[in-house]
C-alpha positions as MATLAB code, in Angstrom:
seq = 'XXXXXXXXXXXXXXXXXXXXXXXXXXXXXXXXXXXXXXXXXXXXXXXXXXXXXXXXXXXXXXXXXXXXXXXXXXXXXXXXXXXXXXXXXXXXXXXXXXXXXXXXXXXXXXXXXXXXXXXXXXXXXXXXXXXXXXXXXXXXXXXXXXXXXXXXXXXXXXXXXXXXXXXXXXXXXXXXXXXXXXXXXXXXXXXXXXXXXXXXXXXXXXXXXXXXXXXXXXXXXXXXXXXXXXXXXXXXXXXXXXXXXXXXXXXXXXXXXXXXXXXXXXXXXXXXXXXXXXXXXXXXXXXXXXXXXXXXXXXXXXXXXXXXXXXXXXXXXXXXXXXXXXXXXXXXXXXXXXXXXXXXXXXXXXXXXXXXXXXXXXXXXXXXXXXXXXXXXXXXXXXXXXXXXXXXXXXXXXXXXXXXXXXXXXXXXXXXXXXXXXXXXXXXXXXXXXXXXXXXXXXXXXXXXXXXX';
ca = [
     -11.531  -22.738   11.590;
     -10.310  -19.496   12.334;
     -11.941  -16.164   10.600;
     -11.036  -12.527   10.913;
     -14.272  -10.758   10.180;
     -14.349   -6.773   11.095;
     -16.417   -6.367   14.247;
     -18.347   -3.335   12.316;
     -18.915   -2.281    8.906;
     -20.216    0.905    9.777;
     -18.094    4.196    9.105;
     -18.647    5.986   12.432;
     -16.535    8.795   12.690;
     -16.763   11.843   14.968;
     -17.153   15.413   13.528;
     -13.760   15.782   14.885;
     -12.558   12.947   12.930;
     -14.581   14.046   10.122;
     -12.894   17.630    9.949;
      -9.228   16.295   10.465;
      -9.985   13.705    7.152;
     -10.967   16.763    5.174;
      -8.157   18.937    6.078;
      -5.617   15.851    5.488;
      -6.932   15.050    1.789;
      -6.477   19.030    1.473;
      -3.026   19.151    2.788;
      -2.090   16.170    0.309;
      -4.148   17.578   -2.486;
      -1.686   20.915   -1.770;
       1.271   18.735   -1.882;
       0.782   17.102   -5.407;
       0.013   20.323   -6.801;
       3.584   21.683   -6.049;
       4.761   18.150   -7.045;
       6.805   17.348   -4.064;
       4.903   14.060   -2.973;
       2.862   11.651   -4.581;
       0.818    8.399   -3.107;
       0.784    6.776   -6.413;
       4.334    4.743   -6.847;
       3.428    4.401  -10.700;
       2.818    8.432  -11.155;
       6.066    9.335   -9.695;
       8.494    8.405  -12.510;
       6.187   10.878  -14.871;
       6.941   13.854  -12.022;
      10.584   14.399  -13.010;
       9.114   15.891  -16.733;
       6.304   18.285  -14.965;
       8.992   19.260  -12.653;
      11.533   20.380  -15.244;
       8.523   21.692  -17.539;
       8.315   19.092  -20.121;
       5.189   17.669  -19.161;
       1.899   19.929  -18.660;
      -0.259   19.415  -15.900;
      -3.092   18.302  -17.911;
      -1.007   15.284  -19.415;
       0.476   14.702  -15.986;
      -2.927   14.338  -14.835;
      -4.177   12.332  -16.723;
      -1.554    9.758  -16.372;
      -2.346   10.341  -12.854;
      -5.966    9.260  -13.304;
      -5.113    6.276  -15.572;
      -3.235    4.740  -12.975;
      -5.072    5.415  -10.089;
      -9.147    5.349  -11.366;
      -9.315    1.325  -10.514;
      -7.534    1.383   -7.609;
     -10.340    4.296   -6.378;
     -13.139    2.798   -7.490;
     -12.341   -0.431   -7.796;
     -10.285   -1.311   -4.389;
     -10.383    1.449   -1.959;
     -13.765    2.478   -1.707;
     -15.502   -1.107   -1.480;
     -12.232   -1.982    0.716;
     -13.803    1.130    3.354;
     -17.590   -0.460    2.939;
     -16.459   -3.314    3.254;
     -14.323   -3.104    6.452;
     -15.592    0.103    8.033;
     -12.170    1.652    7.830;
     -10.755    4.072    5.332;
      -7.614    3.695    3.290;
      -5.116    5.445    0.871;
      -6.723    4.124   -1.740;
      -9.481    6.281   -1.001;
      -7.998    9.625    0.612;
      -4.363    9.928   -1.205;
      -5.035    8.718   -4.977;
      -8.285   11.094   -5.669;
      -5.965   14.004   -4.289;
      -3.245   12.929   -6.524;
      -5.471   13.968   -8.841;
      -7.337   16.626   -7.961;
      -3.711   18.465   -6.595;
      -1.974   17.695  -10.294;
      -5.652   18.795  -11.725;
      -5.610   22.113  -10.222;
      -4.757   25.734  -11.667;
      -3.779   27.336   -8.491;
      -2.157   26.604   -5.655;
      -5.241   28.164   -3.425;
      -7.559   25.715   -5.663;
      -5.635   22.678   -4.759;
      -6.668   22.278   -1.040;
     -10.136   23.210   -1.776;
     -10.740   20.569   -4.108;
      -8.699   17.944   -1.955;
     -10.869   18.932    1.124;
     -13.912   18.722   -0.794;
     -12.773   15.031   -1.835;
     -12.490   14.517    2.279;
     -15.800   15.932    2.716;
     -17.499   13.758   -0.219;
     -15.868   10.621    1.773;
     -16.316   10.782    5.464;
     -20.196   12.520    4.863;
     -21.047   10.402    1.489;
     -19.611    7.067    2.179;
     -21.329    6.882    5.703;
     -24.570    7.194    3.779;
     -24.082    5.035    1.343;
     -22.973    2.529    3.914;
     -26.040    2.667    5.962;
     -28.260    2.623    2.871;
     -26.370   -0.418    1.498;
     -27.214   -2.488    4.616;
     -30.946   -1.619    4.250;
     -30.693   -3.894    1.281;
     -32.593   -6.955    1.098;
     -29.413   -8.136   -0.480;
     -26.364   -6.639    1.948;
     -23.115   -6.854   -0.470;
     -21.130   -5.174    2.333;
     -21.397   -7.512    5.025;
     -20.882  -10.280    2.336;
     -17.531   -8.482    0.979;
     -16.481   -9.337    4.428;
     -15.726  -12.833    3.367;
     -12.597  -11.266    2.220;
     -11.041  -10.470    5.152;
     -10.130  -14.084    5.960;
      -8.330  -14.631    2.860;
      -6.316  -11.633    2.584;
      -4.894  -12.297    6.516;
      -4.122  -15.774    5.443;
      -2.959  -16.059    2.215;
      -0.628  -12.633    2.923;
       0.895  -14.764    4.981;
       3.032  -16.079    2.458;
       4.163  -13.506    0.640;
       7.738  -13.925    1.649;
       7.650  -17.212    0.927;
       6.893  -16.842   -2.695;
       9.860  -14.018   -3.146;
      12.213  -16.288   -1.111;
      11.527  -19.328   -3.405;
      11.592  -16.588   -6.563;
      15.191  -15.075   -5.624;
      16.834  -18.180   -3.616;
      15.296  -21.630   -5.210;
      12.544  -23.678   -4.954;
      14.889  -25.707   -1.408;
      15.371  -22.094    0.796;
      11.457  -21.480   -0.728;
      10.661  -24.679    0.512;
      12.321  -24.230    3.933;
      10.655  -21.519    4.453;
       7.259  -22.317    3.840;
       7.455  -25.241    6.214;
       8.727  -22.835    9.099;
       5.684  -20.432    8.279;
       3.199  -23.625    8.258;
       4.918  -24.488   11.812;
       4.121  -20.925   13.202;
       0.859  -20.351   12.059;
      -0.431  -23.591   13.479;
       1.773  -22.954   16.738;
       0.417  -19.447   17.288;
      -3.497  -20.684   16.445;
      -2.712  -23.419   19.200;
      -0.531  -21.034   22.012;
      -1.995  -17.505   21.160;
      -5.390  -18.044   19.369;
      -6.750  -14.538   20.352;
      -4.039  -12.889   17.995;
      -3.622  -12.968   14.163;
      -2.176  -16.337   13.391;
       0.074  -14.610   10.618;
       2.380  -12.315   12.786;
       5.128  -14.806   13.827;
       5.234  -16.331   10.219;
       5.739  -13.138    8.260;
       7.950  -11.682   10.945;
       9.956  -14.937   10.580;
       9.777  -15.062    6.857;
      10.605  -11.763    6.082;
      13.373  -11.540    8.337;
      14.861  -14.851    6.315;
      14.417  -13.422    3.137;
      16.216   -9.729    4.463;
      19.115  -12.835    5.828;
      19.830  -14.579    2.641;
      19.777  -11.504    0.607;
      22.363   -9.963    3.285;
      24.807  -12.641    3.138;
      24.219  -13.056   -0.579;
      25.583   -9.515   -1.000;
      27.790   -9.499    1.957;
      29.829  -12.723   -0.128;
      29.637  -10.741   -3.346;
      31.378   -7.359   -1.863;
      33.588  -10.273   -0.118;
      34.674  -11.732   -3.494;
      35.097   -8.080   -4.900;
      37.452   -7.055   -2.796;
      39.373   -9.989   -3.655;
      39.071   -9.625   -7.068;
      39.925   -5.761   -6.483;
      43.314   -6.982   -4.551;
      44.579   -8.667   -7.276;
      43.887   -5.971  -10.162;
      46.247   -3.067  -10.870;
      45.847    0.358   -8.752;
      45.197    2.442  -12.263;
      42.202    0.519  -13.352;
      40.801    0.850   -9.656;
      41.213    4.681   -9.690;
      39.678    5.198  -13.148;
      36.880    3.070  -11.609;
      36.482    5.654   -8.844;
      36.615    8.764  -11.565;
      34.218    7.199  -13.321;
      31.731    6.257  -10.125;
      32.581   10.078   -9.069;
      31.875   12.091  -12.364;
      28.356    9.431  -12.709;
      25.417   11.755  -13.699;
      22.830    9.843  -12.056;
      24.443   10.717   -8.916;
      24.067   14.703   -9.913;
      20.712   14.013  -10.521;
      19.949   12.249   -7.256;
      21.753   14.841   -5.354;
      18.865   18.378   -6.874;
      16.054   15.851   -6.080;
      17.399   15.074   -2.933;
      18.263   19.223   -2.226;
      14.657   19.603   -3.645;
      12.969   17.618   -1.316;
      14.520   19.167    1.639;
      13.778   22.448    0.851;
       9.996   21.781    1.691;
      11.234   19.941    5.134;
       8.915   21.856    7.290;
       5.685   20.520    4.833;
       6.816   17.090    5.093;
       6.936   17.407    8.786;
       3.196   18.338    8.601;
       2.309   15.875    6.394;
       4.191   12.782    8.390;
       2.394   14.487   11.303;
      -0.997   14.414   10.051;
      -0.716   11.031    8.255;
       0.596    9.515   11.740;
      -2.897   10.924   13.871;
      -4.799    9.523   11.161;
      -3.610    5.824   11.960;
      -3.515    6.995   15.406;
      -7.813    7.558   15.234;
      -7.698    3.779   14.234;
      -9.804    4.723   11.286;
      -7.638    4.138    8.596;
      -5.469    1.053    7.293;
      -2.632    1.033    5.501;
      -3.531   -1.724    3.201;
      -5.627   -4.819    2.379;
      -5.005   -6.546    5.464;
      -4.378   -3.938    7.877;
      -8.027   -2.416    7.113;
      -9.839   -5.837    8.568;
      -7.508   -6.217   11.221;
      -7.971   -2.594   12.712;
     -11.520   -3.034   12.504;
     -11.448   -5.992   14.681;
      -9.175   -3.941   16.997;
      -5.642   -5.870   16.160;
      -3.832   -2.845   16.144;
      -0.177   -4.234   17.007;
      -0.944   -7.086   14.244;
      -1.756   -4.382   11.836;
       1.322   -2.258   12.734;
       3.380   -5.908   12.628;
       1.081   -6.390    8.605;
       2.018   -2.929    7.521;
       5.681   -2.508    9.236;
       6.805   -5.676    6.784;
       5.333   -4.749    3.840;
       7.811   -1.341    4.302;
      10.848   -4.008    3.269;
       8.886   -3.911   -0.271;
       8.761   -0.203   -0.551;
      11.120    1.048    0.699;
      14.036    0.653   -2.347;
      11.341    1.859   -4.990;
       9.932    4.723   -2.833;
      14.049    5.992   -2.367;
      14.816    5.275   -5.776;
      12.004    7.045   -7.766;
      11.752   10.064   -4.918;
      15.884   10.681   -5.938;
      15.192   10.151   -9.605;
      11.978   12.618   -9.829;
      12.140   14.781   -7.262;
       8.946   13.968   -5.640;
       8.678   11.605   -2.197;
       5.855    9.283   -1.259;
       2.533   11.548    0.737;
       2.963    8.339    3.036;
       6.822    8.552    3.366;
       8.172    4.717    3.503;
       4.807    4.100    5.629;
       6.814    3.632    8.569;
       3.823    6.521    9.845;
       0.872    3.626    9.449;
       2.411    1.021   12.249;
       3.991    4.251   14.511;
       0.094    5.189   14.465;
      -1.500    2.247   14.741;
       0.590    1.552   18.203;
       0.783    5.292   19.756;
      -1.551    6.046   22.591;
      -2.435    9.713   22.183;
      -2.815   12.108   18.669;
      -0.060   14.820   20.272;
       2.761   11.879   20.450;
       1.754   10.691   17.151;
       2.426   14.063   15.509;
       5.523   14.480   17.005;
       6.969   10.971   15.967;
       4.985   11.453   12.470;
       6.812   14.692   11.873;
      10.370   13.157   13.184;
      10.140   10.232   11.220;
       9.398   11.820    7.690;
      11.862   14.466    8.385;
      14.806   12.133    9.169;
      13.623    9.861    5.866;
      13.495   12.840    3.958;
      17.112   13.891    4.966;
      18.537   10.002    4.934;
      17.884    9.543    1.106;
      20.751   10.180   -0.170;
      22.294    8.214    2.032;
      19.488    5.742    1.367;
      20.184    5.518   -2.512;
      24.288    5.218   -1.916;
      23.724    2.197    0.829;
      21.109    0.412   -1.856;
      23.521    0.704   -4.646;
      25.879   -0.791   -2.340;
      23.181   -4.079   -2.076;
      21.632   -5.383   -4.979;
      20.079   -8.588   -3.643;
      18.469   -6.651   -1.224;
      17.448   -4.331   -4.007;
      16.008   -7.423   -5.672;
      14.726   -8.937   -2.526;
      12.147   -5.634   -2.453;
      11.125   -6.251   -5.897;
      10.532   -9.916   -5.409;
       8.003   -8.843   -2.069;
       6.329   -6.082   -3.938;
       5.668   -9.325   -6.713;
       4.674  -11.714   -3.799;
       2.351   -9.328   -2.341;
       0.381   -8.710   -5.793;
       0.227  -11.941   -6.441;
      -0.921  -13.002   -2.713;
      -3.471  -10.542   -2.485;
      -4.531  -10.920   -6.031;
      -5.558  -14.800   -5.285;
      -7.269  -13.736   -2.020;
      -8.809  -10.724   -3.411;
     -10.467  -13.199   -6.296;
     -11.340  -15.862   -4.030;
     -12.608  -13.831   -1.115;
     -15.016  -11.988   -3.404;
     -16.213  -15.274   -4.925;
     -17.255  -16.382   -1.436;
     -18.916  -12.808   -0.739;
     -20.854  -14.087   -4.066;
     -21.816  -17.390   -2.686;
     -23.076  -15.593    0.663;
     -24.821  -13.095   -0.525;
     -26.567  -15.055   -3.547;
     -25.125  -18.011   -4.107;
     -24.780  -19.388   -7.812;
     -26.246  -16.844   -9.350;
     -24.091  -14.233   -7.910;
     -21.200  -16.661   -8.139;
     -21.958  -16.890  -11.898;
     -22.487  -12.703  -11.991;
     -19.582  -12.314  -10.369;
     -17.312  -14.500  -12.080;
     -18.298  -13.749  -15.085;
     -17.582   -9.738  -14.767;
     -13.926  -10.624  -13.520;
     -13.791  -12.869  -16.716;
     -15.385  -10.394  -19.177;
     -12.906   -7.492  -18.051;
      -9.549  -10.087  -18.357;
     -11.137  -10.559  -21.744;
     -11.631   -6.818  -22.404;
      -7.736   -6.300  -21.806;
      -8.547   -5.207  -17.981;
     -10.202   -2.154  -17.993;
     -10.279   -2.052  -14.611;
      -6.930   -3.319  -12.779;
      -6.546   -6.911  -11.633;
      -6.429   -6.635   -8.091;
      -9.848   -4.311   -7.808;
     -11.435   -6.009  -10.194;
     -13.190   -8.543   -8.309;
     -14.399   -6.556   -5.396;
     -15.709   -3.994   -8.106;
     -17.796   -7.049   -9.544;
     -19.053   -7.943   -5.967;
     -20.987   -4.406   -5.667;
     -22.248   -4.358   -9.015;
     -23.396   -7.961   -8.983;
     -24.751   -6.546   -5.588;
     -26.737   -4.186   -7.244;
     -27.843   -6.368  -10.035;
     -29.053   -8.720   -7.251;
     -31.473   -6.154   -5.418;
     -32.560   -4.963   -9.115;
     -33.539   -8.816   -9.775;
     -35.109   -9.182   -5.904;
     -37.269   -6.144   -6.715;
     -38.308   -7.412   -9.882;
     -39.791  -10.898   -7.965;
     -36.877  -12.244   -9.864;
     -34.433  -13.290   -7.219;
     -34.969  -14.342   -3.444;
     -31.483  -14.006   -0.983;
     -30.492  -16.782    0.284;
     -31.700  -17.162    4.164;
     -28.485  -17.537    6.481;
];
């Protein structure tokens, strides 16, 4: 059987590192505070009110933290204990926050570099402390890794069986199956995933295509055959659309502040270029066990989910994504020095920044492919969710096994039954550390003895 465990938990980063964390979480801490970028996909619909003055900044932020406290707390920071790596979870959501939170525009870096500090200085010590445990919840939340790689594997599947039918579904499952076991048997030093979701994503992006590419077919056709009037008062209308006004002063907005994006793709880049930072679930085990071109492959495909949500809310609010599209995690992840990853950082936010527009027109122009992203973003919840769940119930069994399955289990339960207080997805690791610390409260009570490995 084939497991993907991190080859370290331990968050060793050099002062240099250290320093160029801090200054990041200020730069993106600056950034929310003049509302031009936020990490948070669910906050950015409320920026288009706090823009045009509707909204205070205390309401703002609030919404801010509702969204984004579980997520924190619940998913990023045992995610970087877990795995050794840090992720945006942990560095861009808390200086959504704190860059909505502040006053003053001076304030907003300080308090966004102070989150960096509290991270790459606290978490370190909380990590080694944690391990001095007699019962070590990190290296048990480690079980995860194995089925997040895996069962992320199918996340095209599910959205190609959820927009297609259950036969294309089908089809494509049974290709994935074919790869995974083909790369395990050829290639069994590199993540067994990367051939399936390359080929399943790439099917999906093909059936959507044609889908829409028959539709503009039939169109036409039906276009041919109408009258010329009814065509031009379709164009009057499409032209004199105030969506499309809107689109355009978000779009203006955005590159006004060019020069700032270019910084922050820049600085975002030589962060995945340190290889101490992951761009998601997966990508965070896989960079610890040194995968990097299977973590670029992981994060490059989940961009097809983004990508249509990240144009469209950035041209409806007026405030882009601190990561961009993410393209900036996999150019990172496979750049060989800091200086080149700057450069392409910078060039790549700049030239989304300035294609959005265009962007929003040519995704009008293809709604299956418009649906296809929403059916990934779907998949990938729902994948993750299941391996999330499952991967912490087998951190439970290792690190105390009924009894922590049972303490485990039963906080996931109790907080679906409390209407989730704390989101679905970072729910379960959340449980794992407290159940963690419940265990070592038990153990120094002569209540509880760890299982011996």
């Amino acid at each position: 059987m084939q497991t993907v465990l991190a080859a370290s938990t331990r968050l060793d980063l050099s002062l240099t590192q250290k320093l160029f964390v801090v200054s990041l979480c200020a730069l993106t801490a600056f950034v929310s505070h003049l509302a031009l970028a936020v990490f948070n996909d669910g906050v950015r619909p409320f920026m288009l009110d706090f823009i045009q003055g509707r909204a205070r900044r205390s309401g703002t932020t609030a919404v801010s933290f509702g969204l984004s406290a579980g997520f924190i707390f619940g998913l990023g920071a045992p995610m970087a204990l877990a795995s050794g790596v840090l992720n945006p979870w942990l560095l861009f959501l808390p200086t959504d926050i704190l860059g909505l939170l502040s006053p003053r525009k001076w304030i907003a870096p300080l308090l966004g570099g102070a989150w960096g500090a509290v991270v790459v200085f606290g978490l370190g010590a909380a990590n080694d402390l944690a391990h001095d445990l007699p019962v070590d919840f990190l290296t048990a939340l480690q079980q995860m890794s194995t089925p997040i790689l895996f069962l992320f594997t199918l996340f095209p599947v599910l959205a190609i069986a959820r927009q297609f039918g259950r036969p294309r579904g089908a089809l494509a499952a049974v290709l994935e199956l074919a790869l995974v076991v083909m790369t395990m048997k050829l290639w069994p030093k590199i993540f067994a995933g990367s051939l399936a979701m390359a080929a399943g994503v790439l099917l999906l992006i093909a059936f959507a295509v044609r889908k829409d590419l028959l539709g503009r077919k039939q169109e036409r056709a039906r276009e041919q055959r109408a009258q010329g009037p009814e065509q031009g008062q379709k164009r009057e209308g499409v032209a004199d659309d105030p969506m499309a006004s809107l689109f355009g002063d978000s779009a203006l907005r955005l590159r006004r502040h060019l020069p700032l994006f270019m910084v922050l793709g820049a600085g975002v880049c030589v962060l995945a270029q340190m290889h101490i930072f992951g761009g998601g679930e997966a990508t965070s085990f896989l960079i610890a066990k040194g995968q990097y071109s299977e973590a670029a492959q992981v994060d490059f495909y989940r961009v097809f989910g983004f990508v249509p949500l990240i144009a469209t809310t950035a041209l409806a609010s007026g405030a882009y994504g601190i990561a961009g599209f993410t393209l900036v995690y996999p150019l990172g992840y496979l750049l060989p020095h800091p200086l080149l990853a700057a450069g392409a950082g910078a060039v790549v936010l700049a030239l989304e920044v300035l294609a959005l527009s265009s962007l929003g027109r040519v995704l009008g122009a293809l709604p299956s492919v418009r649906d296809s992203s929403e059916h990934l973003r779907a998949a990938i919840t729902e994948t993750l969710g299941l391996a999330i769940l499952f991967g912490s119930l087998l951190a439970a069994h290792v690190m105390g096994g009924g009894l922590a399955i049972l303490v485990v289990g039963g906080l996931y339960l109790l907080n679906e039954a409390m209407g989730r207080p704390v989101v679905r997805m970072a729910a379960a690791p959340a449980a794992v550390v407290a159940g963690g610390v419940l265990l070592n409260l038990l153990h120094w009570l002569d209540l509880f003895t760890p299982p011996t490995s």
